[in-house]
Coordinates of C-alpha atoms in Angstrom, one line a residue:
X1 CA 3.3 37.3 -42.7
X2 CA 1.2 33.9 -42.8
X3 CA 1.3 31.7 -46.3
X4 CA -2.7 32.6 -46.1
X5 CA -2.0 36.2 -46.2
X6 CA 0.6 36.1 -49.0
X7 CA -1.8 33.9 -51.0
X8 CA -5.2 36.1 -50.4
X9 CA -3.4 39.3 -50.5
X10 CA -0.4 39.0 -52.7
X11 CA -1.0 36.0 -55.4
X12 CA -4.9 36.0 -55.6
X13 CA -4.9 40.1 -56.6
X14 CA -2.0 39.4 -59.4
X15 CA -4.2 36.5 -60.5
X16 CA -7.7 38.4 -60.3
X17 CA -6.3 41.2 -62.6
X18 CA -4.8 39.1 -65.1
X19 CA -8.3 36.8 -65.5
X20 CA -10.3 39.9 -65.6
X21 CA -7.8 41.6 -68.4
X22 CA -7.3 38.6 -70.5
X23 CA -11.1 37.3 -70.0
X24 CA -12.6 40.3 -71.0
X25 CA -10.5 41.0 -73.9
X26 CA -11.3 37.4 -75.0
X27 CA -15.3 38.0 -74.2
X28 CA -15.3 41.1 -76.1
X29 CA -13.4 39.7 -79.4
X30 CA -15.2 36.4 -79.5
X31 CA -18.9 37.0 -77.8
X32 CA -19.1 41.0 -78.3
X33 CA -22.7 40.6 -78.3
X34 CA -23.0 39.6 -74.8
X35 CA -21.0 42.1 -73.3
X36 CA -24.2 43.7 -72.0
X37 CA -26.2 43.7 -68.8
X38 CA -28.6 41.7 -70.7
X39 CA -31.3 43.8 -69.1
X40 CA -34.4 42.0 -67.7
X41 CA -36.6 45.3 -67.6
X42 CA -38.8 43.9 -70.4
X43 CA -39.8 40.9 -68.1
X44 CA -40.4 43.2 -64.9
X45 CA -40.0 47.0 -64.2
X46 CA -41.4 48.0 -61.0
X47 CA -38.9 46.5 -58.6
X48 CA -36.0 46.7 -61.0
X49 CA -36.3 50.6 -61.0
X50 CA -36.7 50.7 -57.2
X51 CA -33.8 48.3 -56.8
X52 CA -31.6 49.5 -59.8
X53 CA -31.5 53.2 -59.1
X54 CA -30.5 53.3 -55.4
X55 CA -27.9 50.5 -56.2
X56 CA -26.2 52.4 -59.2
X57 CA -26.3 55.6 -57.8
X58 CA -24.8 54.2 -54.4
X59 CA -22.1 52.1 -56.5
X60 CA -21.0 54.9 -58.4
X61 CA -20.3 57.0 -55.5
X62 CA -18.4 54.5 -53.6
X63 CA -16.5 53.5 -56.6
X64 CA -15.5 57.2 -57.0
X65 CA -14.7 57.8 -53.3
X66 CA -12.4 54.8 -53.2
X67 CA -11.1 55.7 -56.6
X68 CA -10.2 59.2 -55.1
X69 CA -8.5 58.1 -51.9
X70 CA -6.5 55.7 -54.2
X71 CA -5.4 58.5 -56.7
X72 CA -5.1 61.5 -54.2
X73 CA -4.6 60.1 -50.6
X74 CA -2.7 63.2 -49.1
X75 CA -5.9 65.5 -50.4
X76 CA -8.0 62.9 -48.4
X77 CA -6.1 63.0 -45.3
X78 CA -5.7 66.8 -45.4
X79 CA -9.7 67.2 -45.9
X80 CA -10.0 64.9 -42.9
X81 CA -7.7 67.2 -40.9
X82 CA -10.7 69.0 -40.0
X83 CA -13.1 66.7 -37.8
X84 CA -16.4 68.2 -39.3
X85 CA -15.2 67.6 -42.8
X86 CA -14.4 64.3 -41.9
X87 CA -17.4 63.3 -40.5
X88 CA -19.5 64.5 -43.5
X89 CA -17.5 62.2 -45.6
X90 CA -17.8 59.4 -43.4
X91 CA -21.7 59.9 -42.9
X92 CA -21.9 60.5 -46.7
X93 CA -20.1 57.3 -47.4
X94 CA -22.4 55.2 -45.0
X95 CA -25.4 56.7 -46.8
X96 CA -24.4 55.5 -49.9
X97 CA -23.4 52.0 -48.6
X98 CA -26.8 52.0 -47.1
X99 CA -28.4 53.0 -50.4
X100 CA -26.2 50.3 -52.2
X101 CA -27.2 47.7 -50.1
X102 CA -31.0 48.2 -50.2
X103 CA -30.9 48.2 -53.9
X104 CA -29.0 45.4 -54.2
X105 CA -31.1 43.5 -51.6
X106 CA -34.2 44.3 -53.8
X107 CA -32.7 43.0 -57.0
X108 CA -31.5 40.0 -55.2
X109 CA -35.0 39.3 -54.2
X110 CA -36.2 40.2 -57.5
X111 CA -34.1 37.7 -59.1
X112 CA -34.8 34.6 -56.6
X113 CA -38.3 35.2 -56.4
X114 CA -40.0 36.2 -59.5
X115 CA -40.9 33.4 -61.8
X116 CA -40.0 35.1 -65.3
X117 CA -36.9 36.6 -63.8
X118 CA -36.0 33.1 -62.7
X119 CA -36.3 32.0 -65.9
X120 CA -33.4 33.9 -67.2
X121 CA -31.0 33.5 -64.4
X122 CA -27.7 31.9 -64.5
X123 CA -25.9 30.4 -61.6
X124 CA -23.2 33.1 -62.4
X125 CA -26.0 35.7 -62.1
X126 CA -26.8 34.5 -58.3
X127 CA -23.3 33.8 -57.8
X128 CA -22.1 37.4 -58.4
X129 CA -25.3 39.2 -56.9
X130 CA -24.5 37.0 -53.6
X131 CA -20.9 38.1 -53.8
X132 CA -21.8 41.7 -54.3
X133 CA -24.2 41.7 -51.7
X134 CA -21.6 40.1 -49.2
X135 CA -19.3 42.7 -50.4
X136 CA -21.7 45.8 -49.8
X137 CA -22.7 44.4 -46.0
X138 CA -19.0 43.9 -45.4
X139 CA -18.5 47.5 -46.4
X140 CA -21.3 49.1 -44.3
X141 CA -20.1 46.8 -41.1
X142 CA -16.7 48.2 -41.7
X143 CA -18.1 51.9 -41.8
X144 CA -20.1 51.5 -38.5
X145 CA -17.7 49.3 -36.9
X146 CA -14.2 50.7 -38.0
X147 CA -14.6 54.1 -38.0
X148 CA -12.6 57.1 -39.9
X149 CA -12.4 54.5 -42.8
X150 CA -11.7 57.2 -45.4
X151 CA -8.2 58.2 -43.5
X152 CA -6.9 54.8 -43.0
X153 CA -8.0 53.8 -46.3
X154 CA -5.9 56.6 -47.6
X155 CA -2.9 55.8 -45.3
X156 CA -2.8 52.2 -45.3
X157 CA -4.8 50.6 -48.1
X158 CA -3.5 53.2 -50.7
X159 CA 0.2 52.2 -50.2
X160 CA -0.7 48.4 -50.4
X161 CA -2.6 48.8 -53.6
X162 CA 0.1 50.6 -55.2
X163 CA 2.7 48.5 -53.9
X164 CA 1.1 45.7 -56.0
X165 CA 1.0 48.2 -59.0
X166 CA 4.5 48.6 -58.8
X167 CA 5.1 44.8 -58.4
X168 CA 6.7 45.2 -55.3
X169 CA 3.9 44.1 -53.0
X170 CA 4.1 45.3 -48.9
X171 CA 1.2 43.7 -46.8
X172 CA 3.0 44.6 -43.8
X173 CA 0.5 47.3 -42.5
X174 CA -2.9 45.2 -43.8
X175 CA -2.0 41.7 -41.9
X176 CA -2.4 43.2 -38.7
X177 CA -5.9 44.4 -39.6
X178 CA -9.0 43.1 -38.8
X179 CA -10.5 39.6 -40.8
X180 CA -13.5 42.1 -41.9
X181 CA -11.3 44.3 -43.8
X182 CA -9.1 41.6 -45.1
X183 CA -12.2 39.8 -46.2
X184 CA -13.4 43.1 -48.1
X185 CA -10.2 43.5 -49.9
X186 CA -10.3 40.0 -51.2
X187 CA -14.0 40.3 -52.3
X188 CA -13.4 43.5 -54.3
X189 CA -10.7 41.2 -56.1
X190 CA -12.8 38.0 -56.1
X191 CA -15.6 40.5 -58.0
X192 CA -12.9 41.6 -60.5
X193 CA -11.9 37.8 -61.0
X194 CA -15.6 37.1 -61.8
X195 CA -16.5 40.0 -64.1
X196 CA -15.4 38.3 -67.5
X197 CA -18.0 35.5 -66.9
X198 CA -20.9 37.5 -65.7
X199 CA -23.2 40.0 -66.9
X200 CA -21.2 42.6 -64.8
X201 CA -18.7 42.9 -68.0
X202 CA -21.4 45.4 -69.1
X203 CA -19.3 47.7 -67.2
X204 CA -16.9 48.4 -69.8
X205 CA -18.9 49.7 -72.4
X206 CA -21.2 51.8 -70.1
X207 CA -23.3 54.1 -72.3
X208 CA -22.0 57.4 -71.2
X209 CA -23.4 59.0 -74.4
X210 CA -26.9 58.6 -72.3
X211 CA -25.9 61.7 -70.5
X212 CA -25.3 63.8 -73.5
X213 CA -28.0 62.9 -76.0
X214 CA -31.4 63.8 -76.5
X215 CA -34.1 62.0 -74.5
X216 CA -35.6 59.2 -75.9
X217 CA -39.4 57.7 -75.6
X218 CA -40.1 54.3 -75.6
X219 CA -43.8 53.5 -77.3
X220 CA -45.0 49.9 -76.4
X221 CA -47.2 48.5 -79.1
X222 CA -48.2 45.5 -77.2
X223 CA -50.1 45.6 -73.5
X224 CA -47.5 45.3 -71.0
X225 CA -49.2 43.5 -68.4
X226 CA -50.2 40.9 -70.7
X227 CA -46.9 40.5 -72.0
X228 CA -45.3 40.0 -68.6
X229 CA -48.1 37.8 -67.4
X230 CA -46.6 34.4 -66.5
X231 CA -49.6 32.5 -67.6
X232 CA -50.3 34.6 -70.6
X233 CA -47.9 34.5 -73.4
X234 CA -45.8 36.8 -75.6
X235 CA -47.6 35.2 -78.8
X236 CA -51.0 35.8 -77.3
X237 CA -50.5 39.2 -76.4
X238 CA -48.9 40.5 -79.3
X239 CA -51.5 38.5 -81.5
X240 CA -54.3 40.5 -79.8
X241 CA -52.8 43.7 -80.1
X242 CA -52.0 43.2 -83.7
X243 CA -55.9 42.5 -84.1
X244 CA -56.8 45.7 -82.4
X245 CA -54.2 47.6 -84.7
X246 CA -55.6 46.2 -87.9
X247 CA -59.5 46.7 -87.1

């Protein structure tokens, strides 16, 4: 066990969880209004739609897939005892990973190339999106290059994570694994560490009531193209619309 492994796989995870818990609590308590995704849909919607949909569906499926392997590893291993079922699980995971990668890539390109989005983009926005992109790339790499990840996750990574939760860290099985897998683990804790300082903090106030409430229709009172046009301007478009509305 090297000093680097001890720091990245033992010390850093505890620091990340502590910063996430305290930082998120403080941000919600002192700056509750900023605990939001700070949506930029008003500034640009088409690329956002095609990026956001596959990203969110993919990332949620991957999150719950990892969570299931963490909470009921024996059930996952039993499922994988039949080769066809394991293949279905692996292909599904890869599919969701690719969907997440495609959607996130579109969102990153949108943020870096659209002038209106760049105007409201912070350094932390860029940092967290690039970190997420790197994490997803590593995940797809692992799915392709290190087969049957659902089984060795349940058999190796789950005991490691539970050992951290029990404050009795055991990284003996993890230290011998590829640096790609180690980076993926470290990347997960790095994202957790950064959540309180980025718009990702909105995940703690996910609008789950949207799933059961009646649908809501949004009606624009202004010309969307004029409002979103870089050379136009909000005041000009709104003024023209107001003039037409009064005539």
